[in-house]
Amino acid sequence: MGIFKLRNIGIVAHIDAGKTTVTERILFYTGTTRVMGEVHDGKATMDFMKQEQDRGITIASAAISCTWDDHTINIIDTPGHVDFTIEVERSMRVLDGIVAVFCAVGGVEAQSETVWAQADRYQVPKIAFVNKMDRSGADFYDVANQLDDRLQANKVLFQVPMGAEDSFVGVIDLVEMQAYTFPQGHVSRGEIPEQYRDEALKWRTELLEKLAEYDDDLAELYLDDKEIPEDLIRNVTRRCVVRSVITPVFCGAAYQNIGIQPLLDAITAYMPSPLNKGKISGVDPTDADDTSLLRHPSEGDPFCGLAFKIIHDPYVGQQTFTRIYSGVLKAGAKVLNTTTGKKERVSRVLRIRAKDRKDLKEAGPGDIVALIGLKDTHTGHTLCDDAAPILLETIQIPEPVISVKISAENRKEEENLGRAIHKLRLEDPSFTVRYMARTSENVIAGMGELHLDIIVDRLRTEFGVQAVVGEPSVAYHETITTEVLQETKLVKQTGGHGQFAHTIMRLEPNPGGGFAFESKIVGGAIPSEFIPAVRKGIEEVLEAGILADYTVVDVRAVLIDGSFHAVDSSEQAFKTCGGMCFKEGFKRANPHLLEPIMSLDIATPDEYIGDIVSDLNRRRGRVHSMRRYRKGSQKIVAEAPLMAMFGYATTIRSLSSGRANYAMEMKQYSPLPASLQAEVLKKAHERMNGR
């Protein structure tokens, strides 16, 4: 089976749109599974983590391979909850196409827009599938219009439904102009019923008009009112999808086994192969200015791949999920990790089917496989042939916004807690941990309350660590607002060699730029071997915090002068002095706290809008817009500080009698009002002092 018959696709959606159910039906109809797993009973093949089964949601992106019409389809089922957006982000980086699933009732919801934007960033072609057409309130055409209004999808309907809600019986294929019904889940083709014929002709005409914009041959046949071959329609559609200029739209009801086989046909017919995606560019690791290196999806090119996910399997150890872009990778081969500069041995190459695995002798371009034996390879690292090094674009890691203190129940458990946290950090780079020496506690941070709940649950169930967990708190940042010049001398004489270091540095605000360090030392005022130690001393202060125990961000430190002692100066002395100088200068540079601001997307019946907006105002929230959601309902787009949003799920249920719902995701960090900063710092100091 050639590379042109390989499809690497993701199933993406807002939470509860039914993407895992769609995937389960795909696995069943491709013969990958013999029984349809269901989300509601915890038996979905793709939701194999205990936490996914308990909660009925997808948490980790799962990879699985199946075959349809002589094609191999690698599927990644991704989470819909915003707390696990890293899973979508890293999947998008390695996929060739996505099926975006939309609820026929909910339409384009908040996380739908987020994953669509992620796909746009990585230029991933898309197919849309409007699911749950059997649900009360289903409106296929309204959802299709939302694709253009909210996502600028340039949608083209390739199917229209026959009926809706209880009367939904099947779909009409606008290419073949056939009616599809699904008795007992099997496909039955037939003539289009009379009552749907005019509607089908109308949308077929629009389909052809849209495609005619992108192909002269099709346009000529259409204008001459001649028969247009189905193969021509499919070929033009495929070229348009590969170029991401249109989004074909399909529909069905996955839970009722309606519409899955035609969706599989569309995946094989219209989604790109690795050949269509073409070459990938990278950087020469020995020359960062050389961005002209290319790798083609060919076995003849040197091996090159990107590690995009780490899973610790109790049976085989660390699995490093890798997308191969070029060349052939054989089991037992040595590869270069260009990101770290280290060589690693791949002991096994596995084809993964959710919980099951199959050993491969080798894998080629386009494959998504799990590698066993890699010890120092993390998310976003490039693997390649050491004779032809290349560094690929890495994966964006979102900023954690919420944290909790966590400690072991006793000293014996401390080592177990440390090992478990290390493994979880490798798996999930959006989860971070800091050790606070002042309190001998770990502070873990993540994307939301659910994210941290899952982390703690996994520590207890998977790793057997009984941890003591504090209350969630906001992960504030510390920064400065003015420029200062700071001079610091470290002079210690303790008998024998003393410690001497002298640094003069300028601290500047660096909004949105993170931490930056620059040395302008000339003439050997500070020996070059001591300058990295100055930076290291500063970086330790960044992690520990200065105003409190919050991470310091968005500061540029410029080392401009200093002096040293031929005997008493050392790396340790300059490391200590660098940290002291930065800390003293930071306190003089009008420091303040930054707080995470969350973007809110609230769906509510009209009668509760006033109460919900009033409540948002009390939370320092700002409403940006309101738009029609569906009849009698509105969507409120707003923002509010995270510190005011704890417990919001309970509040909004109470305000709307349980009828409103919302989605919340990180938007940006903004200055905390001065009136609140003193209170936040006071509580932080009490926490740090153990009160």
PDB file of C-alpha atoms in Angstrom, residues 103 112 162 178 215 235 277 339 359 411 414 443 446 454 482 526 589:
ATOM      1  CA  CYS A 103     -23.302  19.241  17.073  1.00  0.00           C
ATOM      2  CA  SER A 112     -14.764  24.609  17.875  1.00  0.00           C
ATOM      3  CA  MET A 162     -33.406  13.769   4.834  1.00  0.00           C
ATOM      4  CA  GLN A 178     -28.335   9.309  -4.457  1.00  0.00           C
ATOM      5  CA  ASP A 215     -11.229  24.442 -12.292  1.00  0.00           C
ATOM      6  CA  ASN A 235     -10.622  15.329  -8.319  1.00  0.00           C
ATOM      7  CA  LYS A 277       1.353  17.795   2.082  1.00  0.00           C
ATOM      8  CA  THR A 339      17.014  19.433  19.829  1.00  0.00           C
ATOM      9  CA  ASP A 359       5.775  -4.411  16.297  1.00  0.00           C
ATOM     10  CA  ARG A 411       9.244  11.554  53.686  1.00  0.00           C
ATOM     11  CA  GLU A 414       8.651  12.221  48.555  1.00  0.00           C
ATOM     12  CA  VAL A 443       3.654  23.933  43.302  1.00  0.00           C
ATOM     13  CA  GLY A 446      -1.909  23.685  34.679  1.00  0.00           C
ATOM     14  CA  ILE A 454      -6.826  14.806  36.483  1.00  0.00           C
ATOM     15  CA  THR A 482      10.338  50.940  34.539  1.00  0.00           C
ATOM     16  CA  ILE A 526      34.101  40.014  33.647  1.00  0.00           C
ATOM     17  CA  ALA A 589      11.787  48.934  38.915  1.00  0.00           C
TER      18      ALA A 589
END
